[in-house]
Short mmCIF file of C-alpha atoms and ligand atoms in Angstrom, two decimals:
data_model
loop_
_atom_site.label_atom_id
_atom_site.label_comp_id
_atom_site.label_asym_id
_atom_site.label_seq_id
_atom_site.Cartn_x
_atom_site.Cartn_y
_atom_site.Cartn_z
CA UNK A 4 16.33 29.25 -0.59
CA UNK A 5 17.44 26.00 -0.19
CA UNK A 6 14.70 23.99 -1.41
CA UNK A 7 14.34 25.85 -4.47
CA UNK A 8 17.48 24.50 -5.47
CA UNK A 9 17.66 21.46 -3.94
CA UNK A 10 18.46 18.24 -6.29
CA UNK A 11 17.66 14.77 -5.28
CA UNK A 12 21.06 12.66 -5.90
CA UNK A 13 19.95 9.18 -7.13
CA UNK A 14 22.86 7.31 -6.38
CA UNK A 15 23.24 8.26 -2.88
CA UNK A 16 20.90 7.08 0.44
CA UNK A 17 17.32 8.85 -0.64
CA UNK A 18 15.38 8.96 2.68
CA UNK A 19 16.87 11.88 3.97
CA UNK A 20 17.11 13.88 0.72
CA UNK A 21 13.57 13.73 -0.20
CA UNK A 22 12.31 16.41 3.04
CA UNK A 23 14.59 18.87 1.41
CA UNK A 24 12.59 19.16 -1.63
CA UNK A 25 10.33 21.07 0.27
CA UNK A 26 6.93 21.82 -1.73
CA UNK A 27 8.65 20.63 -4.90
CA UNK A 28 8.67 16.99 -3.20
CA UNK A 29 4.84 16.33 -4.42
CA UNK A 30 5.76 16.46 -8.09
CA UNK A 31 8.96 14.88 -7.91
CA UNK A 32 7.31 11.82 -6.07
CA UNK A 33 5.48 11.55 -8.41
CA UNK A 34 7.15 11.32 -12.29
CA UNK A 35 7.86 7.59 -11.92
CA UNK A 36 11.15 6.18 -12.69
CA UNK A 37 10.05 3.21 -14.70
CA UNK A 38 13.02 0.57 -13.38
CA UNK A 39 13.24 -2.77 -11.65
CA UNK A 40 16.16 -1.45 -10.20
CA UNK A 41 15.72 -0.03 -6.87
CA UNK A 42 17.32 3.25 -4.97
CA UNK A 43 19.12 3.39 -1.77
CA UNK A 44 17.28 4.31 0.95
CA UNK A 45 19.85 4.41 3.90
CA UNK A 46 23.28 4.55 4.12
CA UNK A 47 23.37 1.85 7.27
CA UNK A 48 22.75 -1.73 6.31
CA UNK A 49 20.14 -2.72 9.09
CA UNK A 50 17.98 -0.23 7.86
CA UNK A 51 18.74 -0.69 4.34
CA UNK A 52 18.00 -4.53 4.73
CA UNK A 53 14.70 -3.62 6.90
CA UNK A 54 13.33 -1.86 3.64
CA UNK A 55 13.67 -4.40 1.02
CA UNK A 56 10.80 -7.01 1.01
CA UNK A 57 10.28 -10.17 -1.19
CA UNK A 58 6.75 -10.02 -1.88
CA UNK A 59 6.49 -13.83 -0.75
CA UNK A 60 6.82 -12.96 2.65
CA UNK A 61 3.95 -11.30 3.06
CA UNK A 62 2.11 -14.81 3.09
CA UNK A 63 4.32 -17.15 4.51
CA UNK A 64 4.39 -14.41 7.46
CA UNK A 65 0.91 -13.33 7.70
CA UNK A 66 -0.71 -16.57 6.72
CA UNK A 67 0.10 -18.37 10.04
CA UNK A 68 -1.36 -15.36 11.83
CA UNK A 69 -4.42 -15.41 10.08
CA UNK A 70 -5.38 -19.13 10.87
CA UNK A 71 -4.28 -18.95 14.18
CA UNK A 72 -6.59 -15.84 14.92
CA UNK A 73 -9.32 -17.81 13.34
CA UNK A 74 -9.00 -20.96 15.05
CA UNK A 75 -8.96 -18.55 18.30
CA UNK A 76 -12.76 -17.78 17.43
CA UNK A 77 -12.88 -21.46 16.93
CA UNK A 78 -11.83 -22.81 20.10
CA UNK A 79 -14.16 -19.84 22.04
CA UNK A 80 -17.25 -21.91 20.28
CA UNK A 81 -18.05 -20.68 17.02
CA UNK A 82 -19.39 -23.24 14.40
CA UNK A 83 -18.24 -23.09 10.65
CA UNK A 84 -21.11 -20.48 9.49
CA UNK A 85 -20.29 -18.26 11.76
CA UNK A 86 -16.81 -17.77 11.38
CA UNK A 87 -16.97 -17.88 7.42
CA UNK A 88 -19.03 -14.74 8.11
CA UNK A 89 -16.69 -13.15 10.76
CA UNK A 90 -13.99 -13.95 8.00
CA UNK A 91 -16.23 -12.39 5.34
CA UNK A 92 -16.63 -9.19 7.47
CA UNK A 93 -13.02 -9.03 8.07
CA UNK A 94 -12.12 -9.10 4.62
CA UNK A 95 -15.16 -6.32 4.01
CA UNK A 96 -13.82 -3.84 6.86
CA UNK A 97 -10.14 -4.59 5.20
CA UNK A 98 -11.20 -3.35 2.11
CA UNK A 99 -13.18 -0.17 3.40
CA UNK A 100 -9.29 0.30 5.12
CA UNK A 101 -7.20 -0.33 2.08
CA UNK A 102 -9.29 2.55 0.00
CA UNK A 103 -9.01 4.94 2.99
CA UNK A 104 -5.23 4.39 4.46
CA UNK A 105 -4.95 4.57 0.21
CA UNK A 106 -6.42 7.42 -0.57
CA UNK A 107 -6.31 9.82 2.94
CA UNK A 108 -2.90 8.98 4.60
CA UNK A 109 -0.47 7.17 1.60
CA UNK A 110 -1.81 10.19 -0.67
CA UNK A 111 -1.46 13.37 1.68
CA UNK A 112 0.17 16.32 0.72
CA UNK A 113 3.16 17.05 2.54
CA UNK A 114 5.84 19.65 2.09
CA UNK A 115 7.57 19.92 5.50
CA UNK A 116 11.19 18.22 5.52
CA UNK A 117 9.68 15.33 8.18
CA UNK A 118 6.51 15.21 6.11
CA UNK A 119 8.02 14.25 2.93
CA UNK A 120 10.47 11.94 4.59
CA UNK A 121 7.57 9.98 6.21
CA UNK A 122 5.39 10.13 2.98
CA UNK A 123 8.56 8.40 0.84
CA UNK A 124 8.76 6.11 3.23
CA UNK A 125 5.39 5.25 3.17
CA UNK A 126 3.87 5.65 -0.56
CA UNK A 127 6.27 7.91 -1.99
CA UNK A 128 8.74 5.74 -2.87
CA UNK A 129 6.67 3.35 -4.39
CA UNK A 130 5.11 6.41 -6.65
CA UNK A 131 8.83 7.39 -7.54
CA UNK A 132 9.97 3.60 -8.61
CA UNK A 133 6.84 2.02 -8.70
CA UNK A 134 8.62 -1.34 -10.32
CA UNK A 135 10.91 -1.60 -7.55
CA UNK A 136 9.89 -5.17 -6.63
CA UNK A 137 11.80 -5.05 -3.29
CA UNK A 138 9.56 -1.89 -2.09
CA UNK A 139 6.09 -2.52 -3.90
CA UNK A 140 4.38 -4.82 -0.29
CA UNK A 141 4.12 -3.43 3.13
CA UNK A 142 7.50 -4.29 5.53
CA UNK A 143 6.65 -6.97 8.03
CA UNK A 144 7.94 -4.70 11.01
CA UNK A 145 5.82 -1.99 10.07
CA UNK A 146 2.80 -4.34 9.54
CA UNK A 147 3.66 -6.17 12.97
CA UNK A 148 3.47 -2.15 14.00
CA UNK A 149 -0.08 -1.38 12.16
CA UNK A 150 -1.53 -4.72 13.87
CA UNK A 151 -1.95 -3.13 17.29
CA UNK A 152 -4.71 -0.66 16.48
CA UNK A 153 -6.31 -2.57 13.74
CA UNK A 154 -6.88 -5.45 16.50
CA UNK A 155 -7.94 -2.43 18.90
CA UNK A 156 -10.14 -1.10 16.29
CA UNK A 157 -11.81 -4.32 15.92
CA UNK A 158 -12.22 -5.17 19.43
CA UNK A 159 -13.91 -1.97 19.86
CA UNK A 160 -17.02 -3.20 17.47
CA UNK A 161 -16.96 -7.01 17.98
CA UNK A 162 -17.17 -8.78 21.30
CA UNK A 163 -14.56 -10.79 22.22
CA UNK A 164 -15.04 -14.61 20.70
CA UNK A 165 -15.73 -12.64 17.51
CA UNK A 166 -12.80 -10.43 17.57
CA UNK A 167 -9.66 -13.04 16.76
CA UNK A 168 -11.88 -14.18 13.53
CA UNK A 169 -12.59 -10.73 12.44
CA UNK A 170 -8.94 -9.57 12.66
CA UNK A 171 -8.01 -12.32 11.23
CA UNK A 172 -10.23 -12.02 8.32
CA UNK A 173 -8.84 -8.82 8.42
CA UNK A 174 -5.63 -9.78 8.14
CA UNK A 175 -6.21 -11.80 5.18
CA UNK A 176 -7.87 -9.11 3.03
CA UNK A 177 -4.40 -6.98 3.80
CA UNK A 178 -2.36 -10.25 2.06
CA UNK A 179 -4.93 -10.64 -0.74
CA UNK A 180 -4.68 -7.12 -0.87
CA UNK A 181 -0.61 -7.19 -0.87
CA UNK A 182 -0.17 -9.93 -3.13
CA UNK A 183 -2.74 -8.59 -6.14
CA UNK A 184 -0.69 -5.23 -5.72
CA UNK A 185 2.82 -7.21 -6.43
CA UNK A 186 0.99 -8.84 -8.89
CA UNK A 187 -0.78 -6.12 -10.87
CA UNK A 188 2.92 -4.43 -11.08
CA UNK A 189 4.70 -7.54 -12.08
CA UNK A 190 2.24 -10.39 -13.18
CA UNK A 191 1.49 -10.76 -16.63
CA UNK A 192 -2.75 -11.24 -16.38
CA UNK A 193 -4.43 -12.87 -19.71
CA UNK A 194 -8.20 -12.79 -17.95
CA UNK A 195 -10.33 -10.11 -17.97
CA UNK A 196 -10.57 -9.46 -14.37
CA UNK A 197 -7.05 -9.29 -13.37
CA UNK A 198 -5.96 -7.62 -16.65
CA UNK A 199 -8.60 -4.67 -16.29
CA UNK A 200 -7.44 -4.36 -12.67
CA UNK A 201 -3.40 -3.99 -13.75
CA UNK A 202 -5.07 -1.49 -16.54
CA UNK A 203 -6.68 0.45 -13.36
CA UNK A 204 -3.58 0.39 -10.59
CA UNK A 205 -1.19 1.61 -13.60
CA UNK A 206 -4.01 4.20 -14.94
CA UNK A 207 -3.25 5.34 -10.99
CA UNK A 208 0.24 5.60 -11.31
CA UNK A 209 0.89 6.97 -14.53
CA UNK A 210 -2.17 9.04 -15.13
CA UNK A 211 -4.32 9.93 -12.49
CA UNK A 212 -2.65 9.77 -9.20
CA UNK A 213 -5.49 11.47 -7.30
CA UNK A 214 -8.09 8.45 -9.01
CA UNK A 215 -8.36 5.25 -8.52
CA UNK A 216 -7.34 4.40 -4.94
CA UNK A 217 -8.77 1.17 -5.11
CA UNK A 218 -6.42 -1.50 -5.56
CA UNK A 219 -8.36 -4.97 -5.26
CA UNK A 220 -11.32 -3.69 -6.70
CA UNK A 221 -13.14 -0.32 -7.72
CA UNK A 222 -16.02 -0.31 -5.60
CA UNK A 223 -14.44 2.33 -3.09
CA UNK A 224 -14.19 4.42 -6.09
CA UNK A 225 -17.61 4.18 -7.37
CA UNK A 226 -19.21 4.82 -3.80
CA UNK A 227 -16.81 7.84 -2.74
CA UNK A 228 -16.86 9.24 -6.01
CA UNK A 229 -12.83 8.64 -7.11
CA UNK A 230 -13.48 6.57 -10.57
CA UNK A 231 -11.13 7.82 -12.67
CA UNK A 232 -12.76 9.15 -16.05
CA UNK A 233 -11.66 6.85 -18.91
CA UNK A 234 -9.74 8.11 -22.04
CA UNK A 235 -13.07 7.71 -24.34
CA UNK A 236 -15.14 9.91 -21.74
CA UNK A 237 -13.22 12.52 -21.68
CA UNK A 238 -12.87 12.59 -25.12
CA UNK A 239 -16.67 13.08 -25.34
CA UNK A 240 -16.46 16.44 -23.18
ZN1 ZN B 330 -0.86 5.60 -4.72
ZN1 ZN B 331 1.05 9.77 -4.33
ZN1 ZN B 332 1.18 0.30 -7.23
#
């Protein structure tokens, strides 16, 4: 069998090793490699270069997006209340989306050769070097990509003036969302909030993967059940 035997090589291109792991993939994806230091991931530049993201792009991208969608609301006749409120919602339904995408597609279990290969891509790799700051926030092609049904999706429960605002709000719950992930990896928090949210997003990758989906906050976790038991609980049992 070749996937019995098969060893990942490190220091060669990784995307199209990983499938070959076969059902061994899941539990090599995840023992972390604790490095800022990143792998290869193709052997051809483009596509090399297309995987490596400064996490400062993710705002100076998306940020222009997000008030232009807005002021699209604004301009079809919407007054200040209501748009903080579309905004509001947007941000709400983003956050509903981050704990799902999370937790039901980044998280699935794959074993199949194109499986794995799309599940490094996707989470796995961040899982595997999870302090690779180059891979920690979404591409900007593949977000560009993701943008077409999440403006579908919200055009199918909004009516039109209210759509741009909502996607937009949308839009800026996925960069709030992007930049606290960055930062809980590589920000150094001295407040409560923020530090007990780095405690959380680490507790998910180095001791409960299948906890803890929530990134920007736990209430995803609380409702659907995926709180991750803390040391002095389980102690208790
Ligand atoms: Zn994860
Ligand atoms: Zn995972
Ligand atoms: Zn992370």
């Amino acid at each position: 069998m070749v996937a019995q035997d098969f060893k990942v090589d490190l220091n060669k291109a990784l995307v199209f090793q990983v499938g070959h792991l076969g059902e061994a993939y899941q539990e090599w994806v995840h023992q972390p490699i604790v490095c800022k230091e990143g792998p290869r991931f193709f052997e051809n530049e483009f596509w090399e270069f297309l995987t490596r993201t400064v996490w400062w792009a993710v705002p100076v991208i998306w940020l222009p997006v997000v008030f232009y969608s807005i002021s699209m609301s604004v301009r079809m006749g919407h007054g200040f209340p209501e748009i903080a409120l579309m905004v509001f919602a947007g941000i709400f339904v983003w956050t509903l989306l981050e704990y799902t995408l999370h937790r039901f597609l980044f998280h699935i279990e794959t074993k199949s050769y194109w499986g794995n290969t799309v599940h490094y891509l996707l989470h796995g790799c961040h899982h595997k070097h999870p302090m690779d700051g180059l891979r920690l926030v979404f591409p900007p092609t593949a977000t560009a990509v993701l943008c077409v049904p999440f403006w579908n999706l919200v055009k199918l429960i909004s009516v039109p003036s209210v759509t741009p605002a909502l996607f937009g709000g949308g839009l800026l719950g996925y960069v709030m969302y992007d930049c606290t992930h960055y930062y809980l990896h590589h920000g150094q928090p001295s407040s409560d909030v923020p530090r007990n949210l780095k405690k959380y997003h680490l507790n998910h990758h180095f001791r409960i993967q299948d906890k803890g989906f929530g990134i920007t906050s736990s209430i995803w976790d609380r409702v659907f059940g995926t709180l991750p038991q803390s040391k002095a609980a389980k102690k208790d049992r």
